[in-house]
Amino acid sequence: MQRGEDSYFEDLKEKIKRDTAFDCHQYKDAYLKRRFAIRMRIHGARSYQDYMKVLDTHPEEYRELIDTLTINVTEFMRDPSVYDAFFPLLRDMISIKRREGDKRIKIWSAGCSTGEEPYSIAILLNKALGKGFGDFSVRIIASDIDEGALRKAREGLYKRDALKNLSENEIRVYFT
């Protein structure tokens, strides 16, 4: 019995996960097929089986593939309702930490893209801590699978349109 292209599509997703620890199963198949097709055309691969051979012979292709899959769309306070809901939780956490005498705050921003999310969290923390900011040891760890995005995050340089969800006062206080 001959295997169909759908079977090789599943094999490709498993291969990517096995070889890179990047789990494609979080994406819709239609999206993956469109993105795989882009990389396949570049390499002249006519099937998923052919593309798996490309990955075997050119492991550097994984980086290009993952960059194609992980499109970084972000801005400060990107989903204001989420940050509105998060702010009281931060204040509650700070109250508990003060009561317990724990002056350490650690937050992990996974999939931080170019850094707008961890910087947005830092702004919220600054507001929640107010004048007590110096009383705490604050650490925000930001990670992303895209090294290029992380380089931009480390630079901390943003275009004005990334600030569209911030007030003029927030821009004046937190940005130069």
PDB file of C-alpha atoms in Angstrom:
ATOM      1  CA  MET A   1       0.000   0.000   0.000  1.00  0.00           C
ATOM      2  CA  GLN A   2       1.391   3.379  -1.015  1.00  0.00           C
ATOM      3  CA  ARG A   3       1.540   6.172   1.549  1.00  0.00           C
ATOM      4  CA  GLY A   4      -0.294   9.394   0.770  1.00  0.00           C
ATOM      5  CA  GLU A   5       0.998  12.944   0.968  1.00  0.00           C
ATOM      6  CA  ASP A   6      -1.046  13.512   4.171  1.00  0.00           C
ATOM      7  CA  SER A   7       0.928  10.751   5.835  1.00  0.00           C
ATOM      8  CA  TYR A   8       4.210  12.424   4.843  1.00  0.00           C
ATOM      9  CA  PHE A   9       2.835  15.754   6.092  1.00  0.00           C
ATOM     10  CA  GLU A  10       2.388  14.160   9.544  1.00  0.00           C
ATOM     11  CA  ASP A  11       5.880  12.645   9.287  1.00  0.00           C
ATOM     12  CA  LEU A  12       7.309  16.090   8.513  1.00  0.00           C
ATOM     13  CA  LYS A  13       5.652  17.609  11.589  1.00  0.00           C
ATOM     14  CA  GLU A  14       7.046  14.788  13.747  1.00  0.00           C
ATOM     15  CA  LYS A  15      10.511  15.164  12.193  1.00  0.00           C
ATOM     16  CA  ILE A  16      10.567  18.881  12.968  1.00  0.00           C
ATOM     17  CA  LYS A  17       9.539  18.198  16.561  1.00  0.00           C
ATOM     18  CA  ARG A  18      12.083  15.401  16.967  1.00  0.00           C
ATOM     19  CA  ASP A  19      14.974  17.332  15.391  1.00  0.00           C
ATOM     20  CA  THR A  20      14.328  20.815  16.815  1.00  0.00           C
ATOM     21  CA  ALA A  21      11.870  20.396  19.741  1.00  0.00           C
ATOM     22  CA  PHE A  22       9.582  22.830  17.875  1.00  0.00           C
ATOM     23  CA  ASP A  23       6.054  21.433  18.086  1.00  0.00           C
ATOM     24  CA  CYS A  24       4.092  22.154  14.907  1.00  0.00           C
ATOM     25  CA  HIS A  25       0.932  20.597  16.333  1.00  0.00           C
ATOM     26  CA  GLN A  26      -0.055  23.936  17.863  1.00  0.00           C
ATOM     27  CA  TYR A  27      -0.659  25.320  14.361  1.00  0.00           C
ATOM     28  CA  LYS A  28      -3.541  24.593  12.027  1.00  0.00           C
ATOM     29  CA  ASP A  29      -2.668  22.236   9.203  1.00  0.00           C
ATOM     30  CA  ALA A  30      -3.746  24.714   6.524  1.00  0.00           C
ATOM     31  CA  TYR A  31      -1.318  27.309   7.920  1.00  0.00           C
ATOM     32  CA  LEU A  32       1.511  24.773   8.090  1.00  0.00           C
ATOM     33  CA  LYS A  33       0.895  23.580   4.548  1.00  0.00           C
ATOM     34  CA  ARG A  34       1.082  27.156   3.233  1.00  0.00           C
ATOM     35  CA  ARG A  35       4.300  27.835   5.160  1.00  0.00           C
ATOM     36  CA  PHE A  36       5.889  24.509   4.217  1.00  0.00           C
ATOM     37  CA  ALA A  37       5.020  25.220   0.563  1.00  0.00           C
ATOM     38  CA  ILE A  38       7.029  28.463   0.705  1.00  0.00           C
ATOM     39  CA  ARG A  39      10.155  26.656   1.885  1.00  0.00           C
ATOM     40  CA  MET A  40       9.560  23.705  -0.452  1.00  0.00           C
ATOM     41  CA  ARG A  41       9.369  26.021  -3.509  1.00  0.00           C
ATOM     42  CA  ILE A  42      12.642  27.643  -2.532  1.00  0.00           C
ATOM     43  CA  HIS A  43      14.351  24.248  -2.524  1.00  0.00           C
ATOM     44  CA  GLY A  44      12.472  22.743  -5.474  1.00  0.00           C
ATOM     45  CA  ALA A  45      10.951  20.047  -3.256  1.00  0.00           C
ATOM     46  CA  ARG A  46       7.814  18.641  -4.869  1.00  0.00           C
ATOM     47  CA  SER A  47       6.589  16.669  -1.878  1.00  0.00           C
ATOM     48  CA  TYR A  48       6.865  16.575   1.909  1.00  0.00           C
ATOM     49  CA  GLN A  49       9.056  13.520   1.503  1.00  0.00           C
ATOM     50  CA  ASP A  50      11.409  15.543  -0.738  1.00  0.00           C
ATOM     51  CA  TYR A  51      11.446  18.382   1.789  1.00  0.00           C
ATOM     52  CA  MET A  52      12.384  15.993   4.598  1.00  0.00           C
ATOM     53  CA  LYS A  53      15.405  14.989   2.496  1.00  0.00           C
ATOM     54  CA  VAL A  54      16.305  18.693   2.190  1.00  0.00           C
ATOM     55  CA  LEU A  55      16.190  18.986   5.979  1.00  0.00           C
ATOM     56  CA  ASP A  56      18.400  15.908   6.300  1.00  0.00           C
ATOM     57  CA  THR A  57      21.029  17.258   3.927  1.00  0.00           C
ATOM     58  CA  HIS A  58      20.772  20.934   4.934  1.00  0.00           C
ATOM     59  CA  PRO A  59      20.065  21.119   8.690  1.00  0.00           C
ATOM     60  CA  GLU A  60      20.509  24.910   8.557  1.00  0.00           C
ATOM     61  CA  GLU A  61      17.158  24.943   6.725  1.00  0.00           C
ATOM     62  CA  TYR A  62      15.439  24.313  10.054  1.00  0.00           C
ATOM     63  CA  ARG A  63      16.250  27.881  11.137  1.00  0.00           C
ATOM     64  CA  GLU A  64      14.706  29.306   7.964  1.00  0.00           C
ATOM     65  CA  LEU A  65      11.673  27.064   8.330  1.00  0.00           C
ATOM     66  CA  ILE A  66      11.079  28.053  11.946  1.00  0.00           C
ATOM     67  CA  ASP A  67      11.469  31.725  11.035  1.00  0.00           C
ATOM     68  CA  THR A  68       8.821  31.187   8.355  1.00  0.00           C
ATOM     69  CA  LEU A  69       6.476  29.498  10.835  1.00  0.00           C
ATOM     70  CA  THR A  70       6.912  31.968  13.683  1.00  0.00           C
ATOM     71  CA  ILE A  71       5.811  35.311  12.392  1.00  0.00           C
ATOM     72  CA  ASN A  72       6.411  37.920  15.076  1.00  0.00           C
ATOM     73  CA  VAL A  73       3.429  40.234  15.351  1.00  0.00           C
ATOM     74  CA  THR A  74       3.554  42.266  18.518  1.00  0.00           C
ATOM     75  CA  GLU A  75       3.154  45.703  20.056  1.00  0.00           C
ATOM     76  CA  PHE A  76       3.110  47.162  23.538  1.00  0.00           C
ATOM     77  CA  MET A  77       0.005  46.199  25.537  1.00  0.00           C
ATOM     78  CA  ARG A  78      -1.102  44.328  22.390  1.00  0.00           C
ATOM     79  CA  ASP A  79      -4.326  43.046  23.914  1.00  0.00           C
ATOM     80  CA  PRO A  80      -5.335  45.783  26.384  1.00  0.00           C
ATOM     81  CA  SER A  81      -8.076  43.656  27.976  1.00  0.00           C
ATOM     82  CA  VAL A  82      -5.490  41.018  28.926  1.00  0.00           C
ATOM     83  CA  TYR A  83      -3.253  43.621  30.538  1.00  0.00           C
ATOM     84  CA  ASP A  84      -6.273  45.174  32.282  1.00  0.00           C
ATOM     85  CA  ALA A  85      -7.037  41.755  33.777  1.00  0.00           C
ATOM     86  CA  PHE A  86      -3.370  41.089  34.595  1.00  0.00           C
ATOM     87  CA  PHE A  87      -2.785  44.339  36.520  1.00  0.00           C
ATOM     88  CA  PRO A  88      -4.956  43.486  39.565  1.00  0.00           C
ATOM     89  CA  LEU A  89      -3.336  40.045  39.684  1.00  0.00           C
ATOM     90  CA  LEU A  90       0.075  41.698  39.832  1.00  0.00           C
ATOM     91  CA  ARG A  91      -1.077  43.949  42.662  1.00  0.00           C
ATOM     92  CA  ASP A  92      -2.451  40.935  44.558  1.00  0.00           C
ATOM     93  CA  MET A  93       0.833  39.070  44.083  1.00  0.00           C
ATOM     94  CA  ILE A  94       2.778  42.078  45.361  1.00  0.00           C
ATOM     95  CA  SER A  95       0.525  42.331  48.430  1.00  0.00           C
ATOM     96  CA  ILE A  96       1.073  38.655  49.214  1.00  0.00           C
ATOM     97  CA  LYS A  97       4.822  38.982  48.757  1.00  0.00           C
ATOM     98  CA  ARG A  98       4.954  42.031  51.035  1.00  0.00           C
ATOM     99  CA  ARG A  99       2.939  40.213  53.688  1.00  0.00           C
ATOM    100  CA  GLU A 100       5.233  37.173  53.471  1.00  0.00           C
ATOM    101  CA  GLY A 101       8.384  39.305  53.429  1.00  0.00           C
ATOM    102  CA  ASP A 102       9.405  37.971  50.032  1.00  0.00           C
ATOM    103  CA  LYS A 103      10.909  40.839  48.054  1.00  0.00           C
ATOM    104  CA  ARG A 104      11.652  38.857  44.881  1.00  0.00           C
ATOM    105  CA  ILE A 105       9.536  38.970  41.752  1.00  0.00           C
ATOM    106  CA  LYS A 106      10.356  36.734  38.805  1.00  0.00           C
ATOM    107  CA  ILE A 107       8.273  36.663  35.650  1.00  0.00           C
ATOM    108  CA  TRP A 108       8.907  34.648  32.504  1.00  0.00           C
ATOM    109  CA  SER A 109       7.709  35.992  29.170  1.00  0.00           C
ATOM    110  CA  ALA A 110       7.834  32.936  26.889  1.00  0.00           C
ATOM    111  CA  GLY A 111       7.576  33.652  23.184  1.00  0.00           C
ATOM    112  CA  CYS A 112       8.463  37.299  23.766  1.00  0.00           C
ATOM    113  CA  SER A 113       9.149  38.056  20.102  1.00  0.00           C
ATOM    114  CA  THR A 114      10.886  41.441  19.836  1.00  0.00           C
ATOM    115  CA  GLY A 115      10.339  42.339  23.489  1.00  0.00           C
ATOM    116  CA  GLU A 116       7.171  44.365  23.619  1.00  0.00           C
ATOM    117  CA  GLU A 117       5.502  41.914  26.009  1.00  0.00           C
ATOM    118  CA  PRO A 118       8.209  41.814  28.700  1.00  0.00           C
ATOM    119  CA  TYR A 119       8.598  45.591  28.466  1.00  0.00           C
ATOM    120  CA  SER A 120       4.805  45.938  28.846  1.00  0.00           C
ATOM    121  CA  ILE A 121       4.957  43.710  31.923  1.00  0.00           C
ATOM    122  CA  ALA A 122       7.770  45.884  33.307  1.00  0.00           C
ATOM    123  CA  ILE A 123       5.589  48.968  32.844  1.00  0.00           C
ATOM    124  CA  LEU A 124       2.712  47.286  34.694  1.00  0.00           C
ATOM    125  CA  LEU A 125       5.031  46.175  37.482  1.00  0.00           C
ATOM    126  CA  ASN A 126       6.384  49.684  37.832  1.00  0.00           C
ATOM    127  CA  LYS A 127       2.841  51.023  38.153  1.00  0.00           C
ATOM    128  CA  ALA A 128       1.784  48.277  40.584  1.00  0.00           C
ATOM    129  CA  LEU A 129       4.837  48.728  42.807  1.00  0.00           C
ATOM    130  CA  GLY A 130       4.747  52.514  42.662  1.00  0.00           C
ATOM    131  CA  LYS A 131       7.224  54.080  45.044  1.00  0.00           C
ATOM    132  CA  GLY A 132       7.972  50.635  46.488  1.00  0.00           C
ATOM    133  CA  PHE A 133       9.671  49.524  43.276  1.00  0.00           C
ATOM    134  CA  GLY A 134      13.112  49.814  44.840  1.00  0.00           C
ATOM    135  CA  ASP A 135      12.079  47.524  47.707  1.00  0.00           C
ATOM    136  CA  PHE A 136      11.833  44.548  45.357  1.00  0.00           C
ATOM    137  CA  SER A 137      14.304  42.566  43.304  1.00  0.00           C
ATOM    138  CA  VAL A 138      12.510  42.290  39.962  1.00  0.00           C
ATOM    139  CA  ARG A 139      13.591  39.911  37.226  1.00  0.00           C
ATOM    140  CA  ILE A 140      11.741  39.475  33.955  1.00  0.00           C
ATOM    141  CA  ILE A 141      13.095  36.658  31.849  1.00  0.00           C
ATOM    142  CA  ALA A 142      12.180  36.798  28.181  1.00  0.00           C
ATOM    143  CA  SER A 143      12.694  33.976  25.726  1.00  0.00           C
ATOM    144  CA  ASP A 144      11.845  33.220  22.137  1.00  0.00           C
ATOM    145  CA  ILE A 145      12.795  30.587  19.596  1.00  0.00           C
ATOM    146  CA  ASP A 146      13.700  33.325  17.091  1.00  0.00           C
ATOM    147  CA  GLU A 147      17.234  34.608  17.767  1.00  0.00           C
ATOM    148  CA  GLY A 148      16.720  37.579  15.429  1.00  0.00           C
ATOM    149  CA  ALA A 149      13.676  38.664  17.418  1.00  0.00           C
ATOM    150  CA  LEU A 150      15.637  38.348  20.662  1.00  0.00           C
ATOM    151  CA  ARG A 151      18.411  40.568  19.255  1.00  0.00           C
ATOM    152  CA  LYS A 152      15.794  43.245  18.536  1.00  0.00           C
ATOM    153  CA  ALA A 153      14.355  42.806  22.033  1.00  0.00           C
ATOM    154  CA  ARG A 154      17.792  43.335  23.578  1.00  0.00           C
ATOM    155  CA  GLU A 155      18.261  46.527  21.548  1.00  0.00           C
ATOM    156  CA  GLY A 156      14.983  47.919  22.852  1.00  0.00           C
ATOM    157  CA  LEU A 157      14.431  50.160  19.830  1.00  0.00           C
ATOM    158  CA  TYR A 158      10.826  50.448  18.637  1.00  0.00           C
ATOM    159  CA  LYS A 159       8.891  52.331  16.014  1.00  0.00           C
ATOM    160  CA  ARG A 160       6.170  54.713  17.098  1.00  0.00           C
ATOM    161  CA  ASP A 161       3.366  52.451  15.777  1.00  0.00           C
ATOM    162  CA  ALA A 162       4.367  49.740  18.315  1.00  0.00           C
ATOM    163  CA  LEU A 163       3.360  52.230  21.038  1.00  0.00           C
ATOM    164  CA  LYS A 164      -0.186  52.815  19.761  1.00  0.00           C
ATOM    165  CA  ASN A 165      -1.842  51.190  22.808  1.00  0.00           C
ATOM    166  CA  LEU A 166       0.059  53.384  25.258  1.00  0.00           C
ATOM    167  CA  SER A 167      -0.974  56.794  26.504  1.00  0.00           C
ATOM    168  CA  GLU A 168       1.165  59.832  25.761  1.00  0.00           C
ATOM    169  CA  ASN A 169       2.044  59.947  29.474  1.00  0.00           C
ATOM    170  CA  GLU A 170       3.233  56.304  29.422  1.00  0.00           C
ATOM    171  CA  ILE A 171       5.334  57.007  26.351  1.00  0.00           C
ATOM    172  CA  ARG A 172       6.866  60.070  27.990  1.00  0.00           C
ATOM    173  CA  VAL A 173       7.594  58.241  31.282  1.00  0.00           C
ATOM    174  CA  TYR A 174       8.860  54.892  29.939  1.00  0.00           C
ATOM    175  CA  PHE A 175      10.520  55.723  26.611  1.00  0.00           C
ATOM    176  CA  THR A 176      13.185  58.029  25.257  1.00  0.00           C
TER     177      THR A 176
END
